[in-house]
C-alpha positions as a printed Julia matrix, in Angstrom:
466×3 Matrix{Float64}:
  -6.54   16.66    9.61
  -9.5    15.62    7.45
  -7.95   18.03    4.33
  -7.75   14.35    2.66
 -11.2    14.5     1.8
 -11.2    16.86   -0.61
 -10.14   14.48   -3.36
 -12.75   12.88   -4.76
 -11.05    9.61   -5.24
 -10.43    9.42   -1.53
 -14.48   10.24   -1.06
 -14.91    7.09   -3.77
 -12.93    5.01   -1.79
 -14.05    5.7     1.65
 -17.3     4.37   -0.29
 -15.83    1.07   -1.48
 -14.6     0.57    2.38
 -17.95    1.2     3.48
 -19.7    -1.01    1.2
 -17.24   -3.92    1.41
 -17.43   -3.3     5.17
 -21.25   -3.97    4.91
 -21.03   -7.19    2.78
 -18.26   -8.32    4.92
 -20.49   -8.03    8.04
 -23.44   -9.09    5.91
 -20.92  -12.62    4.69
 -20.63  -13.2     8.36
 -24.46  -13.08    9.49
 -25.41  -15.11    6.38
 -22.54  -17.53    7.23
 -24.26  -18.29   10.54
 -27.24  -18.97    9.89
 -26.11  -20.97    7.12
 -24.36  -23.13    9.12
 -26.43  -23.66   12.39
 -29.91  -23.72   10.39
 -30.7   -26.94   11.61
 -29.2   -26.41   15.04
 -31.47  -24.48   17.12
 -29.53  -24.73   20.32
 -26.2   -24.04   17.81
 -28.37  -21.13   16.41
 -29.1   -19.2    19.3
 -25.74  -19.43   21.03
 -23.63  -17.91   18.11
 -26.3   -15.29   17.42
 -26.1   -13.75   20.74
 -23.94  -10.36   19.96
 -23.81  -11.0    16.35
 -23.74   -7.92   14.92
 -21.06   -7.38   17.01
 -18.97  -10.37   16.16
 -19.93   -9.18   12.24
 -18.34   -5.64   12.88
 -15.22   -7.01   14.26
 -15.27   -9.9    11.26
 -15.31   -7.12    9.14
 -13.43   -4.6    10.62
 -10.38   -6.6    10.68
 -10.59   -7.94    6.96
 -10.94   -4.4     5.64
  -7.56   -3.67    8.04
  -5.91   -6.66    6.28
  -7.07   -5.08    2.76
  -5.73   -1.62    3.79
  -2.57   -2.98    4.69
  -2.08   -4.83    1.16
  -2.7    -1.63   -0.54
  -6.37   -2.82   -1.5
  -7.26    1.37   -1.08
  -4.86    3.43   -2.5
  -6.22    5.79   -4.59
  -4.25    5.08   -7.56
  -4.15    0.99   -7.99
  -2.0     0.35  -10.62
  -2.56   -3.45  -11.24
  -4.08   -6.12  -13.25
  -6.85   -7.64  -12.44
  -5.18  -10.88  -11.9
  -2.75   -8.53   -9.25
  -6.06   -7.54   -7.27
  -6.84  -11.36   -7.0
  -3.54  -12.43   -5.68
  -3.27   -9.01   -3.28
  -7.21   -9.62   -2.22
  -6.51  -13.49   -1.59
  -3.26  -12.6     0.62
  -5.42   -9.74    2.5
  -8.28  -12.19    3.71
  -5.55  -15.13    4.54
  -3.77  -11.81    6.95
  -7.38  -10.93    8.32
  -8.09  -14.57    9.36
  -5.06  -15.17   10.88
  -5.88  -12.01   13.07
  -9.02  -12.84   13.9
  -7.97  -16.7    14.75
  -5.63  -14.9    17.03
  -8.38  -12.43   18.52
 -10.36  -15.68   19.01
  -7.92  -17.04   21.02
  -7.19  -13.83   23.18
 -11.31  -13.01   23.49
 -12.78  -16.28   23.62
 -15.84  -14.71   23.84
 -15.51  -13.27   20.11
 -15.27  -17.03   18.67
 -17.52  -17.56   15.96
 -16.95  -21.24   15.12
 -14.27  -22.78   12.57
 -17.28  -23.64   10.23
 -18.55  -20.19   10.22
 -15.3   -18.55    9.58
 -14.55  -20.56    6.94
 -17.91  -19.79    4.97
 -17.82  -16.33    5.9
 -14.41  -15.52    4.39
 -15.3   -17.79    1.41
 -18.4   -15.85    0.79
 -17.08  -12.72    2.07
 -14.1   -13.03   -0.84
 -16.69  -13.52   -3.44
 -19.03  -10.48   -2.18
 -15.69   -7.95   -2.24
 -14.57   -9.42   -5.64
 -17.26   -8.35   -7.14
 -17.93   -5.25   -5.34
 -14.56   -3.85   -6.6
 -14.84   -5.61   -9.77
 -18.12   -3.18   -9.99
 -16.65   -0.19   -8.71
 -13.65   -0.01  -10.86
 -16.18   -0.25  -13.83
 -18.32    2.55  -12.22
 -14.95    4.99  -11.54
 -14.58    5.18  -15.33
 -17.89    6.64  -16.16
 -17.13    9.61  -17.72
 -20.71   10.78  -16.32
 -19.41   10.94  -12.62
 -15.98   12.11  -13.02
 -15.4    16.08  -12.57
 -14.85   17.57  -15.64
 -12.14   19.99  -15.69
 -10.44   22.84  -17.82
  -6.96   23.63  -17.74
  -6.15   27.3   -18.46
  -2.79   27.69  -20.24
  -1.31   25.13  -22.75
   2.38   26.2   -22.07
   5.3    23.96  -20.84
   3.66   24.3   -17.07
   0.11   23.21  -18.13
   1.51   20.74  -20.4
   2.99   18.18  -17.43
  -0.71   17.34  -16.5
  -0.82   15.54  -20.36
   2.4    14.11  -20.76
   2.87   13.45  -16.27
  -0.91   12.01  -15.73
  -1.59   10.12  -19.33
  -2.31    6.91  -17.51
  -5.91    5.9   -16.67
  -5.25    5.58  -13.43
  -3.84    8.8   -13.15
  -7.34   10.61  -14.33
  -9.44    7.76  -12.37
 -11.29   10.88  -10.57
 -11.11   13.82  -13.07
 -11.67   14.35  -16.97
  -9.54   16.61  -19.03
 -12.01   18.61  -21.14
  -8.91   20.72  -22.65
  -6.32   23.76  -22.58
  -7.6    26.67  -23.25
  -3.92   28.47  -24.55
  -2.78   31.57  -23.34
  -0.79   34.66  -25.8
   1.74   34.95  -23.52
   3.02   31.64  -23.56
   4.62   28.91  -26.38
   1.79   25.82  -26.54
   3.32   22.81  -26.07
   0.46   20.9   -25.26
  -0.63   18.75  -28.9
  -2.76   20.57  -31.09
  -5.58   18.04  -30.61
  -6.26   18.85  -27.25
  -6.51   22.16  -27.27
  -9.25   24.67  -27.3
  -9.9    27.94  -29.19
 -13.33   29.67  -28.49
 -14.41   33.09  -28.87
 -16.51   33.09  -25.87
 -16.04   34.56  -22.46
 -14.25   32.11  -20.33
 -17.11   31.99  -17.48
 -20.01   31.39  -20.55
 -17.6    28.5   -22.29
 -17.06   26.82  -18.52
 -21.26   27.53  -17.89
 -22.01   26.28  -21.14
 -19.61   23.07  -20.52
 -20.61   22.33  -17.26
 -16.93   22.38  -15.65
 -16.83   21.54  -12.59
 -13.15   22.94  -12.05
 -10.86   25.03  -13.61
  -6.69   24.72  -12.77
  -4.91   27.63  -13.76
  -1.15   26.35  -15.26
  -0.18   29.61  -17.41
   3.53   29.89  -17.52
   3.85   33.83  -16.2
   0.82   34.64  -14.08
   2.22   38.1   -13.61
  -0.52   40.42  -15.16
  -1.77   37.56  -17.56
  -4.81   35.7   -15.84
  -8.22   36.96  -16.61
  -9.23   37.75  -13.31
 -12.25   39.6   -13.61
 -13.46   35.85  -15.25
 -12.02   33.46  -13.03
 -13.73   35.31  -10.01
 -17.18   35.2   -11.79
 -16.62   31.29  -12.65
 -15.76   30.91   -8.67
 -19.0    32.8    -7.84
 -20.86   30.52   -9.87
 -19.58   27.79   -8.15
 -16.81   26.39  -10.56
 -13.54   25.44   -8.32
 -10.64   27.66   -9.24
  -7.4    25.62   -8.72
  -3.56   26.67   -8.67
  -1.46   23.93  -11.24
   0.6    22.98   -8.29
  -2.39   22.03   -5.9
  -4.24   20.33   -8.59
  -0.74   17.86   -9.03
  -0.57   17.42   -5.17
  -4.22   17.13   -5.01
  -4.35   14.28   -7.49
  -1.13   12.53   -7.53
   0.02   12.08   -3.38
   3.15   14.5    -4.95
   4.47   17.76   -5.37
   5.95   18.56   -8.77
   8.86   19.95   -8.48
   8.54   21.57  -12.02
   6.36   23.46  -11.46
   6.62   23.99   -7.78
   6.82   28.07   -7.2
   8.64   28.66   -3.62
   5.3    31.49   -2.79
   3.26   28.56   -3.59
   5.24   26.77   -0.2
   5.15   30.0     2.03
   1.13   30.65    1.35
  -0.27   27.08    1.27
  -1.45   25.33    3.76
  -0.07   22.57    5.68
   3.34   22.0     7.01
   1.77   21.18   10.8
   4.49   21.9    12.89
   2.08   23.21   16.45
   2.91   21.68   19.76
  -0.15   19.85   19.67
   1.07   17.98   16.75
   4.59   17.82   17.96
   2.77   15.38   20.75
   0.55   13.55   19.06
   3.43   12.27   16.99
   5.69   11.68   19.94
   3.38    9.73   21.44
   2.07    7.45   18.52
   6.53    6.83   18.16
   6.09    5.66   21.43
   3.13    3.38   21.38
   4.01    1.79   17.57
   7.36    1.14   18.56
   6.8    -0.28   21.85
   4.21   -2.63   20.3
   6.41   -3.4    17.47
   9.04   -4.26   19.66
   6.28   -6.52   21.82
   5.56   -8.18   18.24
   9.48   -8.74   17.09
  11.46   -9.76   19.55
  11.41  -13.41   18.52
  11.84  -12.43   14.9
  14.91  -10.11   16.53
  16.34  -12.82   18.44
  16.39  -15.21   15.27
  18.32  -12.75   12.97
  20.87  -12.35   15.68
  21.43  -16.13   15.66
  21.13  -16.4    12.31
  24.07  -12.93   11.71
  26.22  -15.46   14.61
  25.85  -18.63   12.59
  26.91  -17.45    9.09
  29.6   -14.66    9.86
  31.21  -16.79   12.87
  31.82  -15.59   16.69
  33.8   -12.14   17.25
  32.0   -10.53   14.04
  29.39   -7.68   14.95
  25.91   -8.21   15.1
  24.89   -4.99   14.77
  25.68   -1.72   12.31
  26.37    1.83   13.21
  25.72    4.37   10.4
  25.71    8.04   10.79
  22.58    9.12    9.37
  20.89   13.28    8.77
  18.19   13.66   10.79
  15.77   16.27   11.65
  17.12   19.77   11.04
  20.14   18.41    9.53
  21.58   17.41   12.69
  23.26   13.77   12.24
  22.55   10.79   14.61
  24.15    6.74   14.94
  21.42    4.94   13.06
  20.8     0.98   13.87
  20.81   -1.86   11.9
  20.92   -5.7    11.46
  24.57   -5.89    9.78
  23.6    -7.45    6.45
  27.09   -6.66    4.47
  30.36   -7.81    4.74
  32.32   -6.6     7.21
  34.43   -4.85    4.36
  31.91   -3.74    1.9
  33.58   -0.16    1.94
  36.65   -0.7     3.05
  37.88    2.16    0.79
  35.84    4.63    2.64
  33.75    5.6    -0.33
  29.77    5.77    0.4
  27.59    4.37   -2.13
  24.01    3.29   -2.74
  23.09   -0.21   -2.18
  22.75   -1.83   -5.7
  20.21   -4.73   -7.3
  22.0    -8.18   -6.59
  24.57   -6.23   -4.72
  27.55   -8.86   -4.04
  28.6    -7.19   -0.15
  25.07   -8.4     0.61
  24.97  -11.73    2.49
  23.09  -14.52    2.68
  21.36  -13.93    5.98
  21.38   -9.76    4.49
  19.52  -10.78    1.78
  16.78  -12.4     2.87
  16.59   -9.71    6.33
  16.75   -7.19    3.55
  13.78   -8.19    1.67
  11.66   -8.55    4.98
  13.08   -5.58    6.24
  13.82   -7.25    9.36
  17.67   -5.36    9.26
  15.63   -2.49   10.12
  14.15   -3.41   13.5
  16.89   -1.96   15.54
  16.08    1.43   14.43
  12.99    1.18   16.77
  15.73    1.94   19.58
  16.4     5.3    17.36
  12.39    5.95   17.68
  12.64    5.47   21.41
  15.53    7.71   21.69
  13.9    10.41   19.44
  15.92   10.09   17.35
  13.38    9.02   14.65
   9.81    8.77   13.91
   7.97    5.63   13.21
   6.45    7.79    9.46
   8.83   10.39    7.83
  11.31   10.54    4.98
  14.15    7.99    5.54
  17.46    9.33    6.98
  20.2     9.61    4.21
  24.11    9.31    5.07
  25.19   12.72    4.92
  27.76   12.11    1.75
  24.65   11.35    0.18
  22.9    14.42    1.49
  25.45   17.19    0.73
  25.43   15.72   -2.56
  21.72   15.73   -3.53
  20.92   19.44   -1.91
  23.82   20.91   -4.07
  21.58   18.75   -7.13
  18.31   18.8    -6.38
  16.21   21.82   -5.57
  14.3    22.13   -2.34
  16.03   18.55   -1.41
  16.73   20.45    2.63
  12.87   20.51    3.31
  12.64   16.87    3.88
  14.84   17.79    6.9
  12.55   19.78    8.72
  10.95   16.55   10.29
  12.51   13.89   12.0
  13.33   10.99    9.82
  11.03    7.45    9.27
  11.45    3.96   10.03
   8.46    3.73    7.33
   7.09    6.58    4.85
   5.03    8.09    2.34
   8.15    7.39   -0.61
   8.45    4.04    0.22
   4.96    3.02   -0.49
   4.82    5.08   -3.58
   8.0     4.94   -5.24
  10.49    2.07   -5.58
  14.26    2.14   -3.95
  16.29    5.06   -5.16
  20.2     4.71   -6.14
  20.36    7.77   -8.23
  20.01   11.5    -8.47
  17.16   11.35  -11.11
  15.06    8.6    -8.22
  15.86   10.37   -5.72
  14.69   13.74   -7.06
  11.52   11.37   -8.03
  11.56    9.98   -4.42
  11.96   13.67   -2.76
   8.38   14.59   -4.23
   6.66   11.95   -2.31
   8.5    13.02    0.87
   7.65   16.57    0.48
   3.64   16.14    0.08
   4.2    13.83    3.62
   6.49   16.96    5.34
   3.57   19.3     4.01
   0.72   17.51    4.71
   1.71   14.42    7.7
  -1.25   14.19   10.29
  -1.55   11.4    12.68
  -4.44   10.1    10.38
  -1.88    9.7     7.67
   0.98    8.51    9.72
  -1.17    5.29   11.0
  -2.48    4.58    7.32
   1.33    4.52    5.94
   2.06    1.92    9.3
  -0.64   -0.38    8.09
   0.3    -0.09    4.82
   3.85   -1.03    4.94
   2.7    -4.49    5.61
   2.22   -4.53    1.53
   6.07   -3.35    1.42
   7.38   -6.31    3.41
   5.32   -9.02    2.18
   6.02   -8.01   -1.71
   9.72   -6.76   -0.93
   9.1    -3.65   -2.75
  11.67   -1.53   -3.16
  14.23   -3.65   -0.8
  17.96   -4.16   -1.93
């Protein structure tokens, strides 16, 4: 469950939390005394369980920071984009906690307080992360590793992780190219050295070394990648080292032993359960949490398409094992929009889209009946998303390995959709089917509750939506 941790960008930002958990509880205590310093009676009323009330303070902002994507371990934004996404995070957390106030009245800190701790508390995190984004690109603390092979396999870490963001955790110190194969990695980056490969990695200090030849059969020096592993250098496969570093598998390079022999793909009883269960609680509290939201879309569907016109839509969907299933939705098409009988892919500005659609599409509230598919079993609340089965003959005759995302139930939310934008083609979805692979391989209930949370970001941005 905890195989996460193994990436050392997750380890730096499990740090970050922990810090900007501290100065949020810290903002809170300071914001106290700051404001009842002259009010003994004031003082010693609101400092009764404090560090208590500080946890919770900052428990919940760091929740409302998770959920806008604030700790994913490759942030891809300006610094103007952290503001905006940091400044919508701590206007989520307060509303939460105004609401916990009300519900535990004993939890109250004071409107005075609040307000000075989340000022301070946003100026304190700012900083912090302006800090640690500096300190992540110190080539001094990153691991320094050695890529063995320069071939077309080796070559997709340089020309599929180029961007900064990419390498936030790791340094490239070079391919070291192999006779058997053609180099196709640029001449510049490449390194020839008569030296035994454990005294060039000792003499280095490389910290790991990915093997990426292109034909391991009888080619890999053996006899010196098991003396750099006893002396404590980490000997990685190509195809971990991608799904180690990028939350993907490449299909590339993706070897089917590499699938049978690797770990992961949790598929025991107890997890069966655990995953039943959380359906059951998330959905049942979603549903708790929506209704109103529910019962608005219905009257707004009523009011713009007339009496007599459904409310609701009935797809046939692929779910787990490639058996099919009725999926639910908000109807936010025409009544007509394939009238023809032809399937196809929801477009950008797509005209059968309508008004009410468009704006349900965007918050995703057309999905909400689907939590009746959860209930049923139908669905999970985290997996891959269920594809119409036109689609799905279509993309396993085109895409390799495009059946595995099968082998779970399908998602209301998932691991693609945070990652990767809507897909409408063979190309995205062969792009999208490498996100939903590493969450079929490696899903834990860990990782299911951190995609929930984090599909707030999706349906306050409208990522991906069409």
């Amino acid at each position: 469950m905890l195989r996460f941790l193994r990436r050392q960008s997750v380890r730096w930002l499990m740090l970050l939390g922990l810090c900007e958990l501290l100065l949020l509880a810290a903002s809170l205590c300071v914001a106290t005394y700051a404001r009842y310093f002259r009010d003994a009676e004031g003082l010693a009323e609101f400092t009764h369980h404090l560090p208590e009330r500080a946890l919770v303070f900052a428990t919940v902002i760091v929740i409302g920071m998770v959920a806008l994507g604030q700790y994913q371990a490759h942030m891809r934004m300006t610094r103007f984009g952290l503001l905006a996404r940091q400044a919508v995070a701590f206007v989520l957390g307060g509303v939460l906690l105004v609401i916990g106030y009300y519900i535990v009245p004993q939890a109250y800190v004071g409107r005075g307080v609040l307000a000075i701790a989340l000022a301070l508390g946003f100026v304190l995190v700012m900083g912090c992360r302006i800090f640690f984004l500096q300190l992540v690109e110190v080539e001094a603390l990153k691991r320094r590793v050695l890529i063995l092979g320069a071939g077309t396999r080796a070559a997709q870490i340089h020309f599929q992780m180029r961007r900064r963001t990419d390498r936030r955790g790791f340094s490239v110190v070079g391919y070291i190219p192999h006779a058997s194969e053609t180099v196709v990695v640029p001449p510049e980056h490449l390194i020839r050295t008569n030296l035994p490969l454990c005294a060039y990695v000792q003499r280095e200090q490389i910290d790991e070394v990915v093997v990426g030849v292109d034909d391991r059969r009888g080619h890999l020096p053996m006899d010196d990648l098991l003396e750099c592993r006893q002396q404590g250098t980490t000997i990685t496969d190509l195809t971990s080292f991608f799904e180690r570093e990028s939350g993907r598998l490449q299909l590339t390079v993706l070897d089917p032993s590499w699938l049978v022999f690797s770990g992961g793909f949790n598929g025991t009883p107890l997890r069966q359960l655990s995953k039943r269960c959380f359906d059951l609680v998330a959905a049942s509290m979603l549903l708790l949490l929506c209704w109103p939201l529910m019962l608005l879309e219905v009257l707004a569907i009523r009011l713009e398409s007339g009496p007599g016109q459904p409310i609701l839509y009935r797809q046939e969907r692929v779910g787990a094992h490639g058996c099919t299933f009725m999926l639910l939705k908000f109807r936010s098409m025409r009544t007509d929009a394939e009238r023809d009988g032809i399937a196809r892919w929801a477009s950008k500005n797509d005209d059968r889209v309508t008004r009410v659609g468009r704006i349900s599409r965007k918050l995703r509230v057309d999905e909400l009946p689907q939590l009746w598919n959860v209930l049923k079993g139908d669905m999970s609340i985290v997996g891959p998303r269920p594809e119409r089965p036109q689609f799905v003959h279509n993309l396993e005759s085109q895409i390799r390995y495009y059946s595995l995302r099968h082998c779970l139930k399908p998602g209301l939310a998932g691991w693609a959709q945070l990652s990767y934008p809507y897909g409408a083609t063979v190309e995205e979805a062969a792009e999208k089917l490498k996100y939903d692979l590493f969450y079929v391989k490696n899903h834990n209930l860990l990782l299911d509750l951190l995609i929930l949370i984090q599909t707030v970001e999706v349906v306050l941005f409208g990522r991906g939506a069409r």
